[in-house]
Amino acid sequence: MKYESIELTNENNGHHVLFESFVRDTGFLLQDFDPGVAPATFKTAKGYGQDGVTKYSAPLDIRNPRFSASIIGNGLAEIESLKQELDFVMNPKDMLTLKVNYETHGTHPESKIIRGSPDQSVDYSTNYKTSNDFLQEFKGGLDCFNPFYTDPAESRIALTSWEGGLTFPFTPPFTLAHRGAPTISVFNDGHVKTPVLIIFTGPAVYPKVTNRTTGEFVAVRKELLEDETLYINTAYGEKSIEIEKNGVRRNGYNYIDQNSFLSFNLAVGDNILEYSNGRTDLTNAVEVRYRRRYLGI
C-alpha cells in the first residue's frame, strides 16, 4: 500500500493542511504515516473450576494514528508561515478530521477518514540539520475516540411507496405513477456493523423501516404532514430523534413507537430493508444514510 497524502481539517476553525508524498516546490512533505491500531479490552468471566475464561465482549479503545513530515519553504518567512498554519490545525482542544488517500495494487486512489483530537501540540525538530531556513521536520498524532475508519461520503439508500407520474405541463409519451420498490438489498462490506441515519419524509401515516436480516425496525406512531421530516440517528453516543418543520428542528422522541430499535444497524454482509406505511396511496419515502466502518486501511 502506498499513502499518497493525508489531509487534516480542524472542524472548529476550518483550517486544513495537506501532507503529500511528493512536493514539487514548497509545502508539507509526508515522510511516514502509521494508521494506528484499535486495541481491544476483553470483558470476561471465570466460573468455578473453569478452564480458561468466557468472553462476553471486546470493546475497542482509542486509536492513535501518527505521522512524521517536513515543511519545505523558500526561506525562514515561509517556513514560519506554514508552521503557523499547522499550529492552527493541530490544536488539542479541537476536533479534527483526518483523511487518508492511498493506492493498493495499482488501483485508483481510495480514501478513508477518521476523527480525533491531537494528543499534543506539534513536535518540531530542534536539530539544525532538520530545522533551518528551508526545512522543518515535525511529528504529530491524534487520539481517535471512535477507533473506526469510515468512508469519506455517506451512502444513501431511498425506499419509496410510489415514483414517477405526470407533471404539468406534459407532452407524450408520458408514464403513470407506479409503486416503488418496497424492499432493497444493501450490502455492508465494512468490517463491523454500522449505525444509520433514517429520514422519514411526509406526508406519511405510520411509516416504518425494517431490516429483515436482523429483525430490527424503526416505526413512527404519528402521521407526518407534507412539510414535516423526521430524522433518527442510531449511532452510539449520537442517538437523536428530531422533527423538522418549516426549517426548524425540535425533539421528536414522542413520534417513535416505543418498541422501535434505536440501535438499528446494518449488519456485515447482506441486509434486506423494507419500507411500509399506513397509506399506500401517498407518494412518500424513507432515506437511509450510513458510512461503512473499517478496523484498518
PDB file of C-alpha atoms in Angstrom:
ATOM      1  CA  MET A   1       0.000   0.000   0.000  1.00  0.00           C
ATOM      2  CA  LYS A   2       1.179   3.499  -0.853  1.00  0.00           C
ATOM      3  CA  TYR A   3      -0.009   6.527   1.085  1.00  0.00           C
ATOM      4  CA  GLU A   4      -0.372   9.343  -1.446  1.00  0.00           C
ATOM      5  CA  SER A   5      -1.334  12.047   1.041  1.00  0.00           C
ATOM      6  CA  ILE A   6      -3.091  12.803   4.297  1.00  0.00           C
ATOM      7  CA  GLU A   7      -5.251  15.840   4.984  1.00  0.00           C
ATOM      8  CA  LEU A   8      -6.047  17.295   8.393  1.00  0.00           C
ATOM      9  CA  THR A   9      -9.061  19.583   8.791  1.00  0.00           C
ATOM     10  CA  ASN A  10      -9.840  21.403  12.028  1.00  0.00           C
ATOM     11  CA  GLU A  11     -13.616  21.161  12.459  1.00  0.00           C
ATOM     12  CA  ASN A  12     -13.697  24.120  14.862  1.00  0.00           C
ATOM     13  CA  ASN A  13     -11.910  26.800  12.847  1.00  0.00           C
ATOM     14  CA  GLY A  14     -11.944  25.393   9.293  1.00  0.00           C
ATOM     15  CA  HIS A  15      -8.159  25.452   8.812  1.00  0.00           C
ATOM     16  CA  HIS A  16      -6.653  22.490   6.985  1.00  0.00           C
ATOM     17  CA  VAL A  17      -3.261  21.218   5.821  1.00  0.00           C
ATOM     18  CA  LEU A  18      -2.309  18.658   3.170  1.00  0.00           C
ATOM     19  CA  PHE A  19       0.746  16.414   3.553  1.00  0.00           C
ATOM     20  CA  GLU A  20       1.836  14.928   0.206  1.00  0.00           C
ATOM     21  CA  SER A  21       4.248  12.114  -0.613  1.00  0.00           C
ATOM     22  CA  PHE A  22       5.787  14.327  -3.299  1.00  0.00           C
ATOM     23  CA  VAL A  23       6.237  18.112  -3.093  1.00  0.00           C
ATOM     24  CA  ARG A  24       7.375  19.881  -6.242  1.00  0.00           C
ATOM     25  CA  ASP A  25       8.259  23.241  -4.695  1.00  0.00           C
ATOM     26  CA  THR A  26       7.102  24.163  -1.200  1.00  0.00           C
ATOM     27  CA  GLY A  27       4.584  22.706   1.231  1.00  0.00           C
ATOM     28  CA  PHE A  28       4.224  19.754   3.596  1.00  0.00           C
ATOM     29  CA  LEU A  29       6.138  16.589   2.657  1.00  0.00           C
ATOM     30  CA  LEU A  30       4.757  13.376   4.165  1.00  0.00           C
ATOM     31  CA  GLN A  31       7.617  11.144   5.307  1.00  0.00           C
ATOM     32  CA  ASP A  32       5.868   8.443   7.297  1.00  0.00           C
ATOM     33  CA  PHE A  33       2.302   7.586   8.307  1.00  0.00           C
ATOM     34  CA  ASP A  34       1.096   4.959  10.774  1.00  0.00           C
ATOM     35  CA  PRO A  35      -2.704   4.477  10.691  1.00  0.00           C
ATOM     36  CA  GLY A  36      -2.626   3.064  14.216  1.00  0.00           C
ATOM     37  CA  VAL A  37      -4.398   0.056  15.664  1.00  0.00           C
ATOM     38  CA  ALA A  38      -7.689  -0.384  17.512  1.00  0.00           C
ATOM     39  CA  PRO A  39      -6.756  -2.163  20.759  1.00  0.00           C
ATOM     40  CA  ALA A  40      -9.421  -4.283  22.437  1.00  0.00           C
ATOM     41  CA  THR A  41     -10.238  -4.734  26.120  1.00  0.00           C
ATOM     42  CA  PHE A  42     -11.800  -8.141  26.690  1.00  0.00           C
ATOM     43  CA  LYS A  43     -14.669  -8.419  29.154  1.00  0.00           C
ATOM     44  CA  THR A  44     -14.509 -11.927  30.622  1.00  0.00           C
ATOM     45  CA  ALA A  45     -15.761 -14.045  33.495  1.00  0.00           C
ATOM     46  CA  LYS A  46     -14.374 -17.203  35.046  1.00  0.00           C
ATOM     47  CA  GLY A  47     -16.565 -19.882  36.569  1.00  0.00           C
ATOM     48  CA  TYR A  48     -15.610 -22.154  39.424  1.00  0.00           C
ATOM     49  CA  GLY A  49     -13.252 -24.808  38.105  1.00  0.00           C
ATOM     50  CA  GLN A  50     -13.490 -23.430  34.552  1.00  0.00           C
ATOM     51  CA  ASP A  51     -10.525 -23.895  32.252  1.00  0.00           C
ATOM     52  CA  GLY A  52      -9.823 -20.510  30.724  1.00  0.00           C
ATOM     53  CA  VAL A  53     -12.496 -17.810  30.759  1.00  0.00           C
ATOM     54  CA  THR A  54     -15.697 -16.886  28.935  1.00  0.00           C
ATOM     55  CA  LYS A  55     -15.501 -13.801  26.739  1.00  0.00           C
ATOM     56  CA  TYR A  56     -18.588 -11.606  26.831  1.00  0.00           C
ATOM     57  CA  SER A  57     -17.495  -8.584  24.820  1.00  0.00           C
ATOM     58  CA  ALA A  58     -14.455  -6.892  23.289  1.00  0.00           C
ATOM     59  CA  PRO A  59     -14.934  -3.103  23.251  1.00  0.00           C
ATOM     60  CA  LEU A  60     -12.305  -1.236  21.260  1.00  0.00           C
ATOM     61  CA  ASP A  61     -10.183   1.521  22.758  1.00  0.00           C
ATOM     62  CA  ILE A  62      -8.774   4.758  21.350  1.00  0.00           C
ATOM     63  CA  ARG A  63      -6.833   4.578  18.066  1.00  0.00           C
ATOM     64  CA  ASN A  64      -3.655   6.659  17.791  1.00  0.00           C
ATOM     65  CA  PRO A  65      -2.616   7.338  14.145  1.00  0.00           C
ATOM     66  CA  ARG A  66       0.742   9.098  13.866  1.00  0.00           C
ATOM     67  CA  PHE A  67       2.740  10.870  11.172  1.00  0.00           C
ATOM     68  CA  SER A  68       6.098  12.495  10.545  1.00  0.00           C
ATOM     69  CA  ALA A  69       6.586  15.146   7.877  1.00  0.00           C
ATOM     70  CA  SER A  70       8.624  18.163   6.829  1.00  0.00           C
ATOM     71  CA  ILE A  71       7.812  21.736   5.956  1.00  0.00           C
ATOM     72  CA  ILE A  72       9.689  22.798   2.822  1.00  0.00           C
ATOM     73  CA  GLY A  73       9.899  26.537   2.188  1.00  0.00           C
ATOM     74  CA  ASN A  74      11.799  29.215   0.287  1.00  0.00           C
ATOM     75  CA  GLY A  75      13.197  30.974   3.318  1.00  0.00           C
ATOM     76  CA  LEU A  76      12.503  31.412   7.001  1.00  0.00           C
ATOM     77  CA  ALA A  77       9.438  33.634   6.489  1.00  0.00           C
ATOM     78  CA  GLU A  78       7.642  30.929   4.507  1.00  0.00           C
ATOM     79  CA  ILE A  79       8.677  28.229   6.979  1.00  0.00           C
ATOM     80  CA  GLU A  80       7.221  30.262   9.855  1.00  0.00           C
ATOM     81  CA  SER A  81       4.023  30.969   7.918  1.00  0.00           C
ATOM     82  CA  LEU A  82       3.454  27.253   7.234  1.00  0.00           C
ATOM     83  CA  LYS A  83       4.233  26.410  10.871  1.00  0.00           C
ATOM     84  CA  GLN A  84       1.605  28.920  11.946  1.00  0.00           C
ATOM     85  CA  GLU A  85      -0.983  27.306   9.674  1.00  0.00           C
ATOM     86  CA  LEU A  86      -0.101  23.849  11.024  1.00  0.00           C
ATOM     87  CA  ASP A  87      -0.463  25.056  14.613  1.00  0.00           C
ATOM     88  CA  PHE A  88      -3.920  26.454  13.811  1.00  0.00           C
ATOM     89  CA  VAL A  89      -4.928  22.951  12.718  1.00  0.00           C
ATOM     90  CA  MET A  90      -3.180  20.832  15.368  1.00  0.00           C
ATOM     91  CA  ASN A  91      -4.944  22.258  18.414  1.00  0.00           C
ATOM     92  CA  PRO A  92      -5.505  19.566  21.098  1.00  0.00           C
ATOM     93  CA  LYS A  93      -8.630  21.411  22.262  1.00  0.00           C
ATOM     94  CA  ASP A  94     -10.312  20.945  18.868  1.00  0.00           C
ATOM     95  CA  MET A  95     -11.753  18.037  16.873  1.00  0.00           C
ATOM     96  CA  LEU A  96     -10.061  17.146  13.569  1.00  0.00           C
ATOM     97  CA  THR A  97     -10.916  15.028  10.549  1.00  0.00           C
ATOM     98  CA  LEU A  98      -8.016  13.003   9.158  1.00  0.00           C
ATOM     99  CA  LYS A  99      -8.431  11.944   5.525  1.00  0.00           C
ATOM    100  CA  VAL A 100      -6.043   9.293   4.218  1.00  0.00           C
ATOM    101  CA  ASN A 101      -5.566   8.944   0.443  1.00  0.00           C
ATOM    102  CA  TYR A 102      -3.859   5.743  -0.673  1.00  0.00           C
ATOM    103  CA  GLU A 103      -3.361   3.262  -3.507  1.00  0.00           C
ATOM    104  CA  THR A 104      -3.492  -0.533  -3.395  1.00  0.00           C
ATOM    105  CA  HIS A 105      -2.343  -2.869  -6.183  1.00  0.00           C
ATOM    106  CA  GLY A 106      -2.128  -0.057  -8.726  1.00  0.00           C
ATOM    107  CA  THR A 107      -5.808   0.835  -8.414  1.00  0.00           C
ATOM    108  CA  HIS A 108      -7.288   4.294  -8.455  1.00  0.00           C
ATOM    109  CA  PRO A 109      -6.697   6.253  -5.226  1.00  0.00           C
ATOM    110  CA  GLU A 110      -9.018   5.408  -2.357  1.00  0.00           C
ATOM    111  CA  SER A 111      -9.780   7.383   0.786  1.00  0.00           C
ATOM    112  CA  LYS A 112     -10.805   6.769   4.377  1.00  0.00           C
ATOM    113  CA  ILE A 113     -11.440   9.247   7.177  1.00  0.00           C
ATOM    114  CA  ILE A 114     -11.271   9.183  10.964  1.00  0.00           C
ATOM    115  CA  ARG A 115     -11.955  11.862  13.583  1.00  0.00           C
ATOM    116  CA  GLY A 116      -9.946  12.740  16.666  1.00  0.00           C
ATOM    117  CA  SER A 117      -8.013  15.353  18.614  1.00  0.00           C
ATOM    118  CA  PRO A 118      -4.236  15.949  18.581  1.00  0.00           C
ATOM    119  CA  ASP A 119      -2.643  14.180  21.557  1.00  0.00           C
ATOM    120  CA  GLN A 120      -0.247  17.122  21.961  1.00  0.00           C
ATOM    121  CA  SER A 121       0.911  20.222  20.128  1.00  0.00           C
ATOM    122  CA  VAL A 122       3.184  19.716  17.110  1.00  0.00           C
ATOM    123  CA  ASP A 123       6.587  18.227  17.976  1.00  0.00           C
ATOM    124  CA  TYR A 124       9.040  20.287  15.903  1.00  0.00           C
ATOM    125  CA  SER A 125      12.633  19.158  15.424  1.00  0.00           C
ATOM    126  CA  THR A 126      15.295  21.386  17.006  1.00  0.00           C
ATOM    127  CA  ASN A 127      18.260  19.762  15.236  1.00  0.00           C
ATOM    128  CA  TYR A 128      19.913  22.303  12.928  1.00  0.00           C
ATOM    129  CA  LYS A 129      20.057  19.701  10.136  1.00  0.00           C
ATOM    130  CA  THR A 130      16.265  19.353  10.117  1.00  0.00           C
ATOM    131  CA  SER A 131      15.296  22.799  11.413  1.00  0.00           C
ATOM    132  CA  ASN A 132      16.619  25.669   9.324  1.00  0.00           C
ATOM    133  CA  ASP A 133      15.561  28.377   6.868  1.00  0.00           C
ATOM    134  CA  PHE A 134      14.408  25.864   4.232  1.00  0.00           C
ATOM    135  CA  LEU A 135      13.375  22.743   6.150  1.00  0.00           C
ATOM    136  CA  GLN A 136      11.457  21.986   9.329  1.00  0.00           C
ATOM    137  CA  GLU A 137      10.756  18.402  10.362  1.00  0.00           C
ATOM    138  CA  PHE A 138       7.955  17.597  12.803  1.00  0.00           C
ATOM    139  CA  LYS A 139       5.854  14.793  14.255  1.00  0.00           C
ATOM    140  CA  GLY A 140       2.260  14.556  15.406  1.00  0.00           C
ATOM    141  CA  GLY A 141      -0.629  12.248  16.128  1.00  0.00           C
ATOM    142  CA  LEU A 142      -4.300  12.013  17.017  1.00  0.00           C
ATOM    143  CA  ASP A 143      -6.327  10.295  19.701  1.00  0.00           C
ATOM    144  CA  CYS A 144      -9.358   8.944  17.834  1.00  0.00           C
ATOM    145  CA  PHE A 145     -12.108   8.257  20.353  1.00  0.00           C
ATOM    146  CA  ASN A 146     -14.154   6.361  17.764  1.00  0.00           C
ATOM    147  CA  PRO A 147     -11.490   3.920  16.500  1.00  0.00           C
ATOM    148  CA  PHE A 148     -13.097   3.111  13.127  1.00  0.00           C
ATOM    149  CA  TYR A 149     -12.027   4.477   9.763  1.00  0.00           C
ATOM    150  CA  THR A 150     -15.067   5.251   7.607  1.00  0.00           C
ATOM    151  CA  ASP A 151     -15.998   6.206   4.061  1.00  0.00           C
ATOM    152  CA  PRO A 152     -15.466   9.934   3.365  1.00  0.00           C
ATOM    153  CA  ALA A 153     -19.007  10.300   1.989  1.00  0.00           C
ATOM    154  CA  GLU A 154     -22.303   8.880   3.173  1.00  0.00           C
ATOM    155  CA  SER A 155     -24.007   6.125   1.202  1.00  0.00           C
ATOM    156  CA  ARG A 156     -27.695   6.903   0.644  1.00  0.00           C
ATOM    157  CA  ILE A 157     -30.494   4.401   0.078  1.00  0.00           C
ATOM    158  CA  ALA A 158     -34.037   5.539  -0.803  1.00  0.00           C
ATOM    159  CA  LEU A 159     -37.195   3.446  -0.439  1.00  0.00           C
ATOM    160  CA  THR A 160     -40.391   4.881  -1.930  1.00  0.00           C
ATOM    161  CA  SER A 161     -44.042   3.894  -1.997  1.00  0.00           C
ATOM    162  CA  TRP A 162     -44.752   5.498  -5.415  1.00  0.00           C
ATOM    163  CA  GLU A 163     -42.499   7.045  -8.008  1.00  0.00           C
ATOM    164  CA  GLY A 164     -42.786   8.708 -11.390  1.00  0.00           C
ATOM    165  CA  GLY A 165     -46.121  10.020 -12.675  1.00  0.00           C
ATOM    166  CA  LEU A 166     -47.444  13.024 -14.568  1.00  0.00           C
ATOM    167  CA  THR A 167     -46.144  16.531 -14.226  1.00  0.00           C
ATOM    168  CA  PHE A 168     -47.798  19.539 -15.803  1.00  0.00           C
ATOM    169  CA  PRO A 169     -47.438  20.671 -18.463  1.00  0.00           C
ATOM    170  CA  PHE A 170     -46.592  17.335 -20.061  1.00  0.00           C
ATOM    171  CA  THR A 171     -46.050  16.054 -23.570  1.00  0.00           C
ATOM    172  CA  PRO A 172     -46.388  12.478 -24.871  1.00  0.00           C
ATOM    173  CA  PRO A 173     -45.082   9.963 -24.246  1.00  0.00           C
ATOM    174  CA  PHE A 174     -45.837  10.033 -20.528  1.00  0.00           C
ATOM    175  CA  THR A 175     -45.886   7.443 -17.745  1.00  0.00           C
ATOM    176  CA  LEU A 176     -48.273   6.951 -14.875  1.00  0.00           C
ATOM    177  CA  ALA A 177     -47.060   6.787 -11.316  1.00  0.00           C
ATOM    178  CA  HIS A 178     -46.098   3.277 -10.250  1.00  0.00           C
ATOM    179  CA  ARG A 179     -45.405   1.575  -6.974  1.00  0.00           C
ATOM    180  CA  GLY A 180     -41.779   1.911  -5.916  1.00  0.00           C
ATOM    181  CA  ALA A 181     -39.611  -0.874  -4.562  1.00  0.00           C
ATOM    182  CA  PRO A 182     -40.827  -1.690  -1.020  1.00  0.00           C
ATOM    183  CA  THR A 183     -37.615  -3.607  -0.288  1.00  0.00           C
ATOM    184  CA  ILE A 184     -33.998  -3.207  -1.243  1.00  0.00           C
ATOM    185  CA  SER A 185     -30.821  -5.208  -0.646  1.00  0.00           C
ATOM    186  CA  VAL A 186     -27.938  -3.309   0.945  1.00  0.00           C
ATOM    187  CA  PHE A 187     -24.506  -4.933   1.182  1.00  0.00           C
ATOM    188  CA  ASN A 188     -22.311  -3.699   4.022  1.00  0.00           C
ATOM    189  CA  ASP A 189     -18.766  -4.726   3.146  1.00  0.00           C
ATOM    190  CA  GLY A 190     -17.279  -2.850   6.084  1.00  0.00           C
ATOM    191  CA  HIS A 191     -15.586  -4.776   8.877  1.00  0.00           C
ATOM    192  CA  VAL A 192     -18.290  -4.217  11.527  1.00  0.00           C
ATOM    193  CA  LYS A 193     -21.981  -3.340  11.714  1.00  0.00           C
ATOM    194  CA  THR A 194     -22.745   0.308  11.058  1.00  0.00           C
ATOM    195  CA  PRO A 195     -25.310   2.716  12.522  1.00  0.00           C
ATOM    196  CA  VAL A 196     -27.602   4.711  10.261  1.00  0.00           C
ATOM    197  CA  LEU A 197     -29.422   7.995   9.852  1.00  0.00           C
ATOM    198  CA  ILE A 198     -33.068   7.337   8.919  1.00  0.00           C
ATOM    199  CA  ILE A 199     -35.034  10.181   7.320  1.00  0.00           C
ATOM    200  CA  PHE A 200     -38.826   9.860   7.056  1.00  0.00           C
ATOM    201  CA  THR A 201     -40.403  12.426   4.724  1.00  0.00           C
ATOM    202  CA  GLY A 202     -44.078  13.382   4.919  1.00  0.00           C
ATOM    203  CA  PRO A 203     -46.809  13.007   4.035  1.00  0.00           C
ATOM    204  CA  ALA A 204     -46.888   9.555   5.613  1.00  0.00           C
ATOM    205  CA  VAL A 205     -49.084   7.632   8.026  1.00  0.00           C
ATOM    206  CA  TYR A 206     -47.275   5.368  10.493  1.00  0.00           C
ATOM    207  CA  PRO A 207     -44.221   4.814   8.262  1.00  0.00           C
ATOM    208  CA  LYS A 208     -41.866   2.012   9.217  1.00  0.00           C
ATOM    209  CA  VAL A 209     -38.486   0.740   8.036  1.00  0.00           C
ATOM    210  CA  THR A 210     -37.414  -2.809   8.874  1.00  0.00           C
ATOM    211  CA  ASN A 211     -34.123  -4.638   8.473  1.00  0.00           C
ATOM    212  CA  ARG A 212     -35.449  -8.099   7.674  1.00  0.00           C
ATOM    213  CA  THR A 213     -31.947  -9.534   8.083  1.00  0.00           C
ATOM    214  CA  THR A 214     -31.611  -8.513  11.743  1.00  0.00           C
ATOM    215  CA  GLY A 215     -35.281  -8.133  12.690  1.00  0.00           C
ATOM    216  CA  GLU A 216     -34.708  -4.551  13.852  1.00  0.00           C
ATOM    217  CA  PHE A 217     -37.196  -1.851  12.900  1.00  0.00           C
ATOM    218  CA  VAL A 218     -37.991   1.814  13.467  1.00  0.00           C
ATOM    219  CA  ALA A 219     -41.663   2.770  13.336  1.00  0.00           C
ATOM    220  CA  VAL A 220     -43.379   6.159  13.553  1.00  0.00           C
ATOM    221  CA  ARG A 221     -46.583   6.209  15.606  1.00  0.00           C
ATOM    222  CA  LYS A 222     -47.838   9.553  14.322  1.00  0.00           C
ATOM    223  CA  GLU A 223     -48.864  10.950  10.958  1.00  0.00           C
ATOM    224  CA  LEU A 224     -46.211  13.033   9.223  1.00  0.00           C
ATOM    225  CA  LEU A 225     -47.553  16.077   7.412  1.00  0.00           C
ATOM    226  CA  GLU A 226     -46.362  17.167   3.987  1.00  0.00           C
ATOM    227  CA  ASP A 227     -43.983  19.763   5.422  1.00  0.00           C
ATOM    228  CA  GLU A 228     -42.547  17.511   8.151  1.00  0.00           C
ATOM    229  CA  THR A 229     -39.360  15.431   8.122  1.00  0.00           C
ATOM    230  CA  LEU A 230     -38.235  13.079  10.895  1.00  0.00           C
ATOM    231  CA  TYR A 231     -34.504  12.409  11.465  1.00  0.00           C
ATOM    232  CA  ILE A 232     -33.364   9.381  13.510  1.00  0.00           C
ATOM    233  CA  ASN A 233     -29.660   8.881  14.283  1.00  0.00           C
ATOM    234  CA  THR A 234     -28.794   5.442  15.728  1.00  0.00           C
ATOM    235  CA  ALA A 235     -25.033   5.973  16.310  1.00  0.00           C
ATOM    236  CA  TYR A 236     -23.829   5.230  19.841  1.00  0.00           C
ATOM    237  CA  GLY A 237     -23.207   8.478  21.705  1.00  0.00           C
ATOM    238  CA  GLU A 238     -25.031  10.444  18.993  1.00  0.00           C
ATOM    239  CA  LYS A 239     -28.537   8.955  19.225  1.00  0.00           C
ATOM    240  CA  SER A 240     -31.160  11.567  18.446  1.00  0.00           C
ATOM    241  CA  ILE A 241     -34.683  11.919  17.078  1.00  0.00           C
ATOM    242  CA  GLU A 242     -35.639  15.282  15.598  1.00  0.00           C
ATOM    243  CA  ILE A 243     -38.707  16.504  13.756  1.00  0.00           C
ATOM    244  CA  GLU A 244     -38.218  19.338  11.247  1.00  0.00           C
ATOM    245  CA  LYS A 245     -40.988  21.688  10.163  1.00  0.00           C
ATOM    246  CA  ASN A 246     -40.555  24.968   8.273  1.00  0.00           C
ATOM    247  CA  GLY A 247     -36.782  24.637   8.633  1.00  0.00           C
ATOM    248  CA  VAL A 248     -36.903  24.376  12.429  1.00  0.00           C
ATOM    249  CA  ARG A 249     -35.891  21.184  14.249  1.00  0.00           C
ATOM    250  CA  ARG A 250     -37.071  20.067  17.675  1.00  0.00           C
ATOM    251  CA  ASN A 251     -37.100  16.926  19.803  1.00  0.00           C
ATOM    252  CA  GLY A 252     -39.123  14.197  18.120  1.00  0.00           C
ATOM    253  CA  TYR A 253     -38.933  11.272  20.562  1.00  0.00           C
ATOM    254  CA  ASN A 254     -42.724  11.289  21.011  1.00  0.00           C
ATOM    255  CA  TYR A 255     -43.090  10.404  17.303  1.00  0.00           C
ATOM    256  CA  ILE A 256     -41.440   6.985  17.673  1.00  0.00           C
ATOM    257  CA  ASP A 257     -43.108   3.689  18.535  1.00  0.00           C
ATOM    258  CA  GLN A 258     -41.729   2.569  21.902  1.00  0.00           C
ATOM    259  CA  ASN A 259     -40.875  -0.879  20.534  1.00  0.00           C
ATOM    260  CA  SER A 260     -38.552   0.578  17.888  1.00  0.00           C
ATOM    261  CA  PHE A 261     -34.888  -0.407  17.890  1.00  0.00           C
ATOM    262  CA  LEU A 262     -32.923   2.806  18.399  1.00  0.00           C
ATOM    263  CA  SER A 263     -29.771   0.707  17.966  1.00  0.00           C
ATOM    264  CA  PHE A 264     -30.855  -0.074  14.362  1.00  0.00           C
ATOM    265  CA  ASN A 265     -27.765  -1.124  12.366  1.00  0.00           C
ATOM    266  CA  LEU A 266     -26.709  -2.588   9.056  1.00  0.00           C
ATOM    267  CA  ALA A 267     -25.124  -5.975   9.712  1.00  0.00           C
ATOM    268  CA  VAL A 268     -21.933  -7.016   7.940  1.00  0.00           C
ATOM    269  CA  GLY A 269     -22.900  -8.529   4.595  1.00  0.00           C
ATOM    270  CA  ASP A 270     -26.385  -8.537   3.068  1.00  0.00           C
ATOM    271  CA  ASN A 271     -29.239  -6.535   4.583  1.00  0.00           C
ATOM    272  CA  ILE A 272     -32.818  -6.547   3.290  1.00  0.00           C
ATOM    273  CA  LEU A 273     -34.508  -3.233   4.100  1.00  0.00           C
ATOM    274  CA  GLU A 274     -38.281  -2.920   3.844  1.00  0.00           C
ATOM    275  CA  TYR A 275     -40.455   0.208   3.917  1.00  0.00           C
ATOM    276  CA  SER A 276     -44.147   0.313   4.758  1.00  0.00           C
ATOM    277  CA  ASN A 277     -46.736   2.867   5.808  1.00  0.00           C
ATOM    278  CA  GLY A 278     -50.438   3.044   6.549  1.00  0.00           C
ATOM    279  CA  ARG A 279     -51.423   4.883   3.349  1.00  0.00           C
ATOM    280  CA  THR A 280     -50.170   3.221   0.199  1.00  0.00           C
ATOM    281  CA  ASP A 281     -51.757   5.940  -1.945  1.00  0.00           C
ATOM    282  CA  LEU A 282     -49.332   8.581  -0.634  1.00  0.00           C
ATOM    283  CA  THR A 283     -46.126   9.378  -2.511  1.00  0.00           C
ATOM    284  CA  ASN A 284     -43.579   9.289   0.275  1.00  0.00           C
ATOM    285  CA  ALA A 285     -40.162   7.905   1.009  1.00  0.00           C
ATOM    286  CA  VAL A 286     -37.636   6.959   3.628  1.00  0.00           C
ATOM    287  CA  GLU A 287     -33.922   7.566   3.155  1.00  0.00           C
ATOM    288  CA  VAL A 288     -31.236   5.582   4.968  1.00  0.00           C
ATOM    289  CA  ARG A 289     -27.749   7.076   5.190  1.00  0.00           C
ATOM    290  CA  TYR A 290     -24.646   5.334   6.506  1.00  0.00           C
ATOM    291  CA  ARG A 291     -20.865   5.131   6.356  1.00  0.00           C
ATOM    292  CA  ARG A 292     -19.107   1.781   6.313  1.00  0.00           C
ATOM    293  CA  ARG A 293     -16.733   1.212   9.230  1.00  0.00           C
ATOM    294  CA  TYR A 294     -13.279  -0.350   8.961  1.00  0.00           C
ATOM    295  CA  LEU A 295     -10.817  -1.741  11.500  1.00  0.00           C
ATOM    296  CA  GLY A 296      -7.912  -0.623   9.321  1.00  0.00           C
ATOM    297  CA  ILE A 297      -6.904   0.708   5.934  1.00  0.00           C
TER     298      ILE A 297
END
